[in-house]
Amino acid sequence: MRRVVVTGLGLVTPLGADVETTWKNILASKSGAGPITKFDASDQKCKIACEVKPADHEYGFDANKRVDPKIQRQVDPFIVFGIDAAGQALEDAGLTDLDEATKLRAGCSIGSGIGGLPGIESESLVLANRGPGRVSPHFVHGRLINLISGQVSIKYGLKGPNHAVVTACSTGAHSIGDAARMIRDDDADIMLAGGAESTICPIGIAGFAQARALNCSFNDRPEQASRPYDKDRDGFVMGEGAGVLVLEEYEHAKARGAKIYAEVVGYGLSGDAYHVTAPDPEMDGAYRSMAAALKKAGMTPADIDYINAHGTSTMADTIELGAVRRLFGDAMDSVSMSSTKSAIGHLLGGAGAVESIFCILAMRDQIVPPTLNLDSPSEGCEGVDLVAHTARKREVRAVLNNSFGFGGTNASLIMKKID
Amino acid sequence: MSDTADRVKKIVVEHLGVEADKVTEDASFIDDLGADSLDIVELVMAFEEEFGVEIPDDAAEKISTVSDAIKYIDENKG
């Protein structure tokens, strides 16, 4: 069977515009949260978010580095983040200059949970206030979710599968899993896989706040607002950014002497068939998704050293933990589980990809990233290593990443170090 | 150079992201300045905005160079 490995990484997050800066800040227990600066949020219930920082910030994002200014003007920020992260991943993998035969076997699977909400909002206002003749001709293709994959394929000449997953907050994980299957099934030798999101705009914040999903009680203490598993958790903090990985067929990577970060060995998917936003109280869907990934990997829970939890800082955290406990049994004693959403917020469709990259870096550096703000663990967290407050060195041979989305959609990925 | 020409060229430079010295009056938006059909729709909208003129689709289709744009605007602005 064709094996799939990871050979390149790219990140744009609220804690850095590249992989190493973000990771350094994650390990230093920094928070990317702050008051919303992208628009006047004074009339919103939620006034905080984890924004990608502007170019002049210590770890800000400079869109001009990899994205043509003309494209920047035409598309929503999630596409700009995605193009940049994809470029980083290709550069990291040493795959920026491809011959024609390689291009035909290289594709994209970069999705988003929501897509171009800020642009939909602003152009709707143009339509309402100034009429249809003033709506931008770039409106549609500047907002569509599959346009990261589209733009990236055009920029780098990638002519293989061109795909984009839309499964809310499990988009990033599904994107990686689907792309790995495309390589395994011989549709491609190389796939750029990941997700991006940027919905910190008035309608985005208002919509999630009205759905009672956002934290609205820590507006004066933004850095403490995302607190997975903590008793005082009260909803997620919206993040933004992108994560993109280069997935590559193992022999292909080996033949060109590529740096190999990890192997994608397990991918599980399931549906809750329960409720549009609330998790099944038994988290049966999450349990089946994790179990399926383990089965595919041919592993037992004891083989997993680190779990990057979905852990959004909502009531669902402990329900997820319950499902993990049910699946892991005695192996719960040896696994570490944390939520990096405590530091960068919830990147929605980007989350699964960004967090998979953190999992890979945890294996590379043999260190597990922390769950910030976990001052008083909730009932049900007893006896679980949730890596409170500070990162910790430990052996990390294999990792599990969970992502769950509105609609009751679940994805679990297992990756392991390669000998 | 007329005031219209200056303003038209400024818009073209901004929207197409091209060097100002390439935007000569003879320059074709598609052949010389790298525009596609949607860029032209956007340019026409920007001209309408800047000069308060209405450029109907049949007239917009005939605007292919910088001088075509300047000429149309000079003849039709209020």
XYZ file of C-alpha atoms in Angstrom:
497
model
C 0.000 0.000 0.000
C 1.199 3.517 -0.789
C 2.268 5.307 2.390
C 1.763 9.034 3.006
C 4.258 11.274 4.779
C 4.456 14.960 5.666
C 7.344 16.841 4.031
C 6.429 20.516 4.402
C 4.619 22.832 6.828
C 3.164 26.335 6.628
C 1.382 28.437 9.249
C -0.253 31.818 9.615
C -1.619 32.212 13.140
C -2.363 34.856 15.775
C 1.019 33.938 17.308
C 3.158 34.139 14.173
C 3.303 34.331 10.391
C 5.393 31.181 10.072
C 5.837 27.773 11.670
C 8.811 28.398 13.935
C 7.635 31.733 15.364
C 4.189 30.337 16.124
C 5.625 27.216 17.756
C 8.111 29.196 19.851
C 5.265 31.388 21.126
C 3.017 28.374 21.789
C 5.769 26.715 23.850
C 6.352 29.990 25.712
C 2.664 29.951 26.816
C 1.860 33.166 24.970
C -1.711 34.075 24.105
C -2.765 35.532 20.760
C -5.970 37.014 22.197
C -6.763 40.696 22.485
C -9.483 43.272 21.895
C -10.910 43.174 18.351
C -9.106 45.757 16.214
C -10.430 44.848 12.761
C -13.687 46.723 13.285
C -15.478 48.684 15.985
C -16.811 45.941 18.249
C -18.181 48.253 20.942
C -21.797 47.196 20.272
C -20.973 43.455 20.174
C -21.466 41.096 23.096
C -18.066 39.633 22.319
C -15.310 42.230 21.916
C -12.251 39.972 21.782
C -10.571 37.617 19.318
C -7.250 36.065 18.383
C -6.393 38.163 15.329
C -3.474 37.588 12.994
C -1.246 40.540 13.776
C -0.457 43.310 11.258
C 2.873 43.384 9.397
C 4.492 45.922 11.744
C 3.885 43.719 14.821
C 6.716 41.675 16.324
C 5.187 38.502 14.882
C 2.824 40.038 12.345
C 1.817 38.820 8.900
C 3.043 40.561 5.738
C 0.692 39.553 2.918
C 3.049 41.088 0.336
C 5.624 38.382 0.965
C 3.818 35.725 -1.078
C 0.545 37.145 -2.385
C 0.295 39.473 -5.394
C -1.246 42.820 -4.277
C -3.803 42.562 -7.080
C -4.981 39.197 -5.717
C -5.049 40.600 -2.172
C -7.458 43.285 -3.323
C -9.786 40.779 -4.998
C -10.078 38.038 -2.383
C -11.089 37.596 1.240
C -8.358 37.354 3.906
C -8.851 33.594 4.402
C -7.614 33.065 0.841
C -4.607 35.347 1.415
C -3.690 33.387 4.564
C -4.133 30.108 2.700
C -1.985 31.096 -0.275
C 0.787 32.227 2.076
C 0.701 29.085 4.229
C 0.700 26.902 1.097
C 3.730 28.797 -0.214
C 5.549 28.304 3.084
C 4.805 24.565 3.001
C 6.087 24.195 -0.579
C 9.230 26.166 0.264
C 9.791 24.028 3.367
C 9.425 20.861 1.278
C 11.744 22.174 -1.440
C 8.974 21.881 -4.015
C 8.677 25.385 -5.451
C 10.299 24.579 -8.791
C 8.506 21.551 -10.230
C 8.871 19.899 -13.618
C 5.786 19.246 -15.731
C 5.501 15.573 -14.819
C 5.571 16.373 -11.089
C 2.994 19.157 -11.524
C 0.579 16.682 -13.094
C 0.852 14.533 -9.959
C 0.577 17.383 -7.431
C -2.741 18.716 -6.121
C -4.486 20.817 -3.495
C -7.003 20.072 -0.768
C -7.228 23.308 1.205
C -10.641 24.135 2.612
C -12.393 26.534 4.935
C -15.292 26.267 7.335
C -17.165 29.389 6.327
C -15.193 31.090 3.570
C -15.357 34.755 2.677
C -17.771 36.068 5.269
C -16.202 39.560 5.610
C -16.514 40.087 1.844
C -20.050 38.708 1.744
C -20.941 41.137 4.508
C -19.341 44.190 2.926
C -20.564 43.538 -0.633
C -24.090 42.907 0.679
C -23.934 46.423 2.090
C -22.746 47.723 -1.284
C -25.679 45.941 -2.931
C -28.171 47.332 -0.424
C -26.842 50.872 -0.364
C -25.614 51.438 -3.916
C -27.229 48.804 -6.103
C -26.181 45.727 -8.070
C -24.063 47.684 -10.548
C -21.515 48.478 -7.816
C -20.927 44.886 -6.683
C -17.356 43.794 -7.422
C -16.835 41.509 -10.417
C -14.492 39.555 -8.140
C -17.164 39.090 -5.500
C -17.956 35.416 -6.129
C -14.529 33.918 -6.778
C -12.985 36.105 -4.097
C -15.155 34.472 -1.436
C -15.573 30.839 -2.531
C -14.099 28.237 -0.210
C -12.327 26.254 -2.952
C -10.460 29.337 -4.133
C -7.418 28.743 -1.946
C -6.914 25.484 -3.795
C -7.719 27.306 -7.040
C -5.329 30.219 -6.460
C -2.522 28.001 -5.184
C -2.816 25.623 -8.140
C -2.591 28.543 -10.566
C 0.342 30.139 -8.748
C 2.437 26.974 -8.565
C 1.096 25.087 -11.611
C -0.298 22.171 -9.593
C -2.435 20.149 -11.999
C -3.435 17.162 -9.842
C -6.650 16.865 -7.791
C -8.129 20.226 -6.850
C -10.371 19.775 -3.863
C -11.755 21.764 -0.931
C -13.432 20.357 2.139
C -16.245 22.229 3.907
C -17.028 20.580 7.230
C -17.144 23.549 9.602
C -14.548 23.184 12.359
C -13.354 19.770 11.226
C -12.434 21.062 7.736
C -8.675 21.148 8.361
C -8.521 17.568 9.616
C -10.816 16.226 6.887
C -8.716 18.057 4.273
C -5.581 16.250 5.416
C -7.318 12.884 5.681
C -8.972 13.169 2.265
C -5.732 14.314 0.640
C -3.819 11.425 2.215
C -6.357 9.043 0.690
C -5.901 10.663 -2.724
C -2.187 9.911 -2.494
C -2.812 6.402 -1.189
C -5.287 5.775 -4.033
C -2.686 6.970 -6.567
C -4.505 10.111 -7.695
C -1.419 12.145 -6.816
C 2.111 11.906 -5.379
C 2.016 15.303 -3.667
C -0.932 17.095 -2.042
C -1.074 20.466 -0.340
C -3.597 19.906 2.437
C -5.036 22.146 5.110
C -7.515 24.839 5.973
C -7.879 28.559 6.532
C -10.362 30.925 8.122
C -10.897 34.614 8.658
C -14.334 35.561 9.936
C -13.510 38.193 12.535
C -16.048 40.633 11.113
C -19.267 42.096 12.590
C -21.611 39.436 11.194
C -19.199 36.621 12.099
C -18.789 37.676 15.712
C -22.491 38.517 16.095
C -23.555 35.216 14.539
C -21.413 33.015 16.762
C -22.281 35.106 19.824
C -26.003 34.731 19.097
C -25.456 30.973 18.787
C -24.072 31.175 22.340
C -20.792 29.699 21.161
C -18.429 32.619 21.858
C -16.934 33.700 25.150
C -18.603 36.990 26.084
C -17.656 37.234 29.770
C -13.907 37.911 29.567
C -13.966 41.042 27.400
C -11.767 42.812 29.958
C -9.316 39.883 30.202
C -8.910 38.580 26.639
C -5.813 36.475 27.315
C -7.706 34.479 29.926
C -10.860 33.958 27.864
C -9.902 30.724 26.093
C -9.685 28.231 28.978
C -10.452 24.675 27.850
C -11.425 22.270 30.667
C -11.449 25.077 33.230
C -14.491 25.541 35.465
C -14.925 29.142 34.272
C -14.838 28.373 30.552
C -17.646 30.120 28.770
C -17.341 29.702 25.016
C -14.600 29.838 22.422
C -12.479 32.782 21.333
C -12.466 33.265 17.585
C -9.110 32.920 15.896
C -8.009 33.269 12.281
C -5.202 32.083 10.054
C -4.198 29.035 8.045
C -2.311 25.787 8.242
C -1.105 23.874 5.182
C 0.929 20.662 4.992
C 2.717 19.050 2.091
C 1.670 15.398 2.005
C 3.788 13.156 -0.163
C 3.929 9.521 -1.142
C 6.693 7.921 0.944
C 8.836 6.496 -1.876
C 8.525 9.775 -3.793
C 9.740 11.720 -0.771
C 12.553 9.278 -0.081
C 13.719 9.261 -3.704
C 14.250 13.011 -3.709
C 15.853 13.037 -0.276
C 13.081 15.077 1.316
C 12.967 15.887 5.015
C 10.199 13.673 6.424
C 8.372 15.017 9.482
C 5.858 12.233 10.078
C 3.660 9.574 8.516
C -0.124 9.919 8.295
C -1.231 6.493 9.486
C -4.839 6.850 10.638
C -7.892 8.795 9.582
C -11.372 8.337 11.048
C -14.619 10.079 10.156
C -18.098 9.957 11.618
C -21.387 11.815 12.024
C -23.243 12.451 15.276
C -26.755 12.462 13.753
C -27.804 14.330 16.882
C -27.956 18.165 16.807
C -26.654 21.008 14.610
C -24.507 22.687 17.261
C -24.607 20.624 20.459
C -22.518 17.496 20.813
C -24.068 14.144 21.528
C -23.818 13.925 25.355
C -22.101 10.547 25.028
C -19.889 11.903 22.222
C -20.451 8.661 20.456
C -19.534 10.295 17.147
C -16.171 11.438 18.500
C -15.563 8.004 19.995
C -16.265 6.260 16.683
C -14.110 8.738 14.754
C -11.122 8.157 17.057
C -11.673 4.399 17.100
C -11.782 4.296 13.301
C -8.505 6.224 13.072
C -6.831 3.841 15.518
C -8.075 0.845 13.574
C -6.779 2.249 10.290
C -3.421 2.896 11.949
C -3.319 -0.617 13.362
C -2.608 0.922 16.762
C -3.917 0.677 20.282
C -4.506 3.667 22.575
C -1.272 2.873 24.408
C 0.647 3.768 21.224
C -0.623 7.371 21.354
C 1.522 9.750 23.422
C -0.187 13.064 22.704
C -3.716 14.151 21.807
C -4.354 17.623 20.475
C -7.966 17.898 21.580
C -10.754 19.718 19.845
C -11.185 21.433 23.249
C -12.770 24.736 22.243
C -13.315 26.094 25.774
C -17.014 25.213 25.762
C -19.160 22.727 27.663
C -18.205 20.146 25.030
C -14.599 19.913 26.343
C -15.425 17.481 29.104
C -17.746 15.500 26.840
C -14.837 14.991 24.411
C -12.660 14.051 27.343
C -15.239 11.473 28.398
C -15.140 9.884 24.930
C -11.338 9.808 25.004
C -11.430 8.215 28.439
C -13.915 5.581 27.277
C -11.716 4.695 24.287
C -8.335 4.912 26.024
C -9.182 3.118 29.251
C -5.971 2.400 31.152
C -3.889 4.111 28.455
C -5.290 7.393 29.835
C -2.506 7.223 32.439
C 0.250 7.574 29.874
C -1.213 10.005 27.328
C -0.918 13.806 27.423
C -3.804 15.825 26.022
C -3.938 19.585 25.528
C -5.871 22.236 23.664
C -3.769 24.811 21.834
C -6.989 26.748 21.221
C -6.207 28.177 24.654
C -3.393 30.138 22.968
C -4.517 30.896 19.415
C -8.293 30.650 19.771
C -10.478 28.602 17.469
C -9.419 28.810 13.827
C -12.624 27.026 12.770
C -11.883 25.527 9.335
C -8.172 26.112 9.859
C -8.045 24.511 13.302
C -7.507 20.863 12.350
C -4.625 21.705 10.021
C -2.886 24.125 12.380
C -3.253 21.691 15.265
C -1.963 18.785 13.168
C 1.150 20.857 12.560
C 1.510 21.386 16.318
C 1.213 17.595 16.727
C 4.017 17.078 14.221
C 6.223 19.644 15.955
C 5.512 17.957 19.285
C 6.984 14.764 17.799
C 9.895 16.606 16.212
C 10.882 18.366 19.434
C 9.619 15.753 21.924
C 7.606 18.306 23.827
C 3.864 18.748 24.375
C 2.270 22.204 24.115
C 0.262 23.566 27.040
C -3.388 24.234 27.803
C -3.358 27.833 29.015
C -5.633 29.217 31.745
C -6.434 25.813 33.191
C -6.588 27.094 36.754
C -9.402 24.915 38.121
C -10.084 21.796 36.074
C -13.758 20.877 35.731
C -15.284 17.812 37.177
C -14.423 14.889 34.947
C -10.831 15.982 34.301
C -9.389 14.010 37.216
C -6.360 11.884 36.501
C -5.798 13.266 33.004
C -2.599 15.057 32.000
C -3.996 18.190 30.357
C -0.583 19.922 30.287
C -1.802 22.909 32.271
C -0.055 26.275 31.797
C 3.382 25.169 30.583
C 4.811 22.970 27.827
C 6.512 19.786 28.922
C 9.258 17.573 27.509
C 8.203 13.970 27.104
C 8.462 11.120 24.650
C 6.094 11.662 21.695
C 6.061 8.837 19.154
C 2.517 9.050 17.846
C -0.193 11.705 18.022
C -3.949 11.976 17.651
C -5.692 15.139 16.467
C -9.453 15.562 16.966
C -11.680 18.035 15.154
C -15.440 18.276 15.439
C -17.787 20.586 13.576
C -21.294 22.049 13.543
C -23.666 19.645 11.900
C -22.241 16.807 13.958
C -19.191 16.061 11.805
C -16.066 14.472 13.301
C -12.549 13.793 12.065
C -9.574 12.189 13.795
C -6.050 11.935 12.437
C -3.177 9.824 13.686
C 0.400 10.560 12.713
C 3.594 8.926 13.859
C 7.299 9.517 13.728
C 9.063 7.658 10.999
C 12.187 5.658 11.762
C -1.695 65.754 -20.308
C -5.349 66.351 -19.516
C -6.778 66.061 -16.040
C -8.909 63.103 -17.208
C -5.837 61.293 -18.534
C -3.996 61.735 -15.229
C -6.891 60.386 -13.204
C -7.514 57.479 -15.593
C -3.864 56.443 -15.460
C -3.813 56.620 -11.686
C -6.798 54.261 -11.499
C -5.192 51.858 -13.973
C -1.951 51.781 -11.986
C -3.817 51.092 -8.743
C -6.159 48.443 -10.093
C -3.797 46.514 -12.320
C -0.741 46.869 -10.121
C 1.422 47.983 -13.066
C 4.270 50.518 -13.279
C 3.052 54.029 -14.071
C 5.378 54.413 -17.067
C 3.783 51.418 -18.777
C 0.403 53.110 -18.763
C 0.779 55.045 -22.014
C -2.271 56.254 -23.910
C -1.712 53.596 -26.578
C -1.461 50.778 -24.052
C -4.040 48.003 -24.427
C -5.446 46.841 -21.095
C -5.334 43.177 -22.083
C -2.332 42.973 -24.439
C 0.028 45.421 -22.729
C -1.100 45.717 -19.117
C -1.985 42.100 -18.305
C -5.665 42.698 -17.534
C -8.326 40.032 -17.939
C -11.981 40.604 -18.750
C -12.927 40.929 -15.059
C -10.185 43.490 -14.471
C -11.785 45.567 -17.222
C -15.199 45.326 -15.568
C -13.563 46.547 -12.367
C -11.731 49.371 -14.171
C -14.927 50.530 -15.830
C -16.649 50.587 -12.432
C -13.790 52.643 -11.021
C -14.009 55.110 -13.938
C -17.762 55.444 -13.400
C -17.155 56.161 -9.738
C -14.325 58.622 -10.271
C -15.961 60.640 -13.056
C -19.653 60.240 -12.242
C -20.348 58.842 -15.715
C -22.338 55.802 -16.663
C -20.555 53.457 -19.042
C -23.087 50.975 -20.455
C -21.927 47.447 -21.317
C -21.920 48.041 -25.082
C -19.696 51.094 -24.635
C -17.462 49.281 -22.113
C -16.854 46.526 -24.633
C -15.316 49.055 -27.016
C -12.852 50.396 -24.428
C -9.660 48.451 -24.979
C -6.901 51.030 -24.574
C -6.140 53.809 -22.107
C -6.959 56.429 -24.744
C -10.325 54.765 -25.487
C -11.204 55.247 -21.825
C -10.040 58.864 -21.704
C -11.931 59.684 -24.909
C -15.176 58.090 -23.719
C -15.029 59.852 -20.375
C -14.228 63.270 -21.892
C -17.154 62.924 -24.304
C -19.669 61.727 -21.747
C -18.925 63.246 -18.372
C -21.382 65.781 -17.067
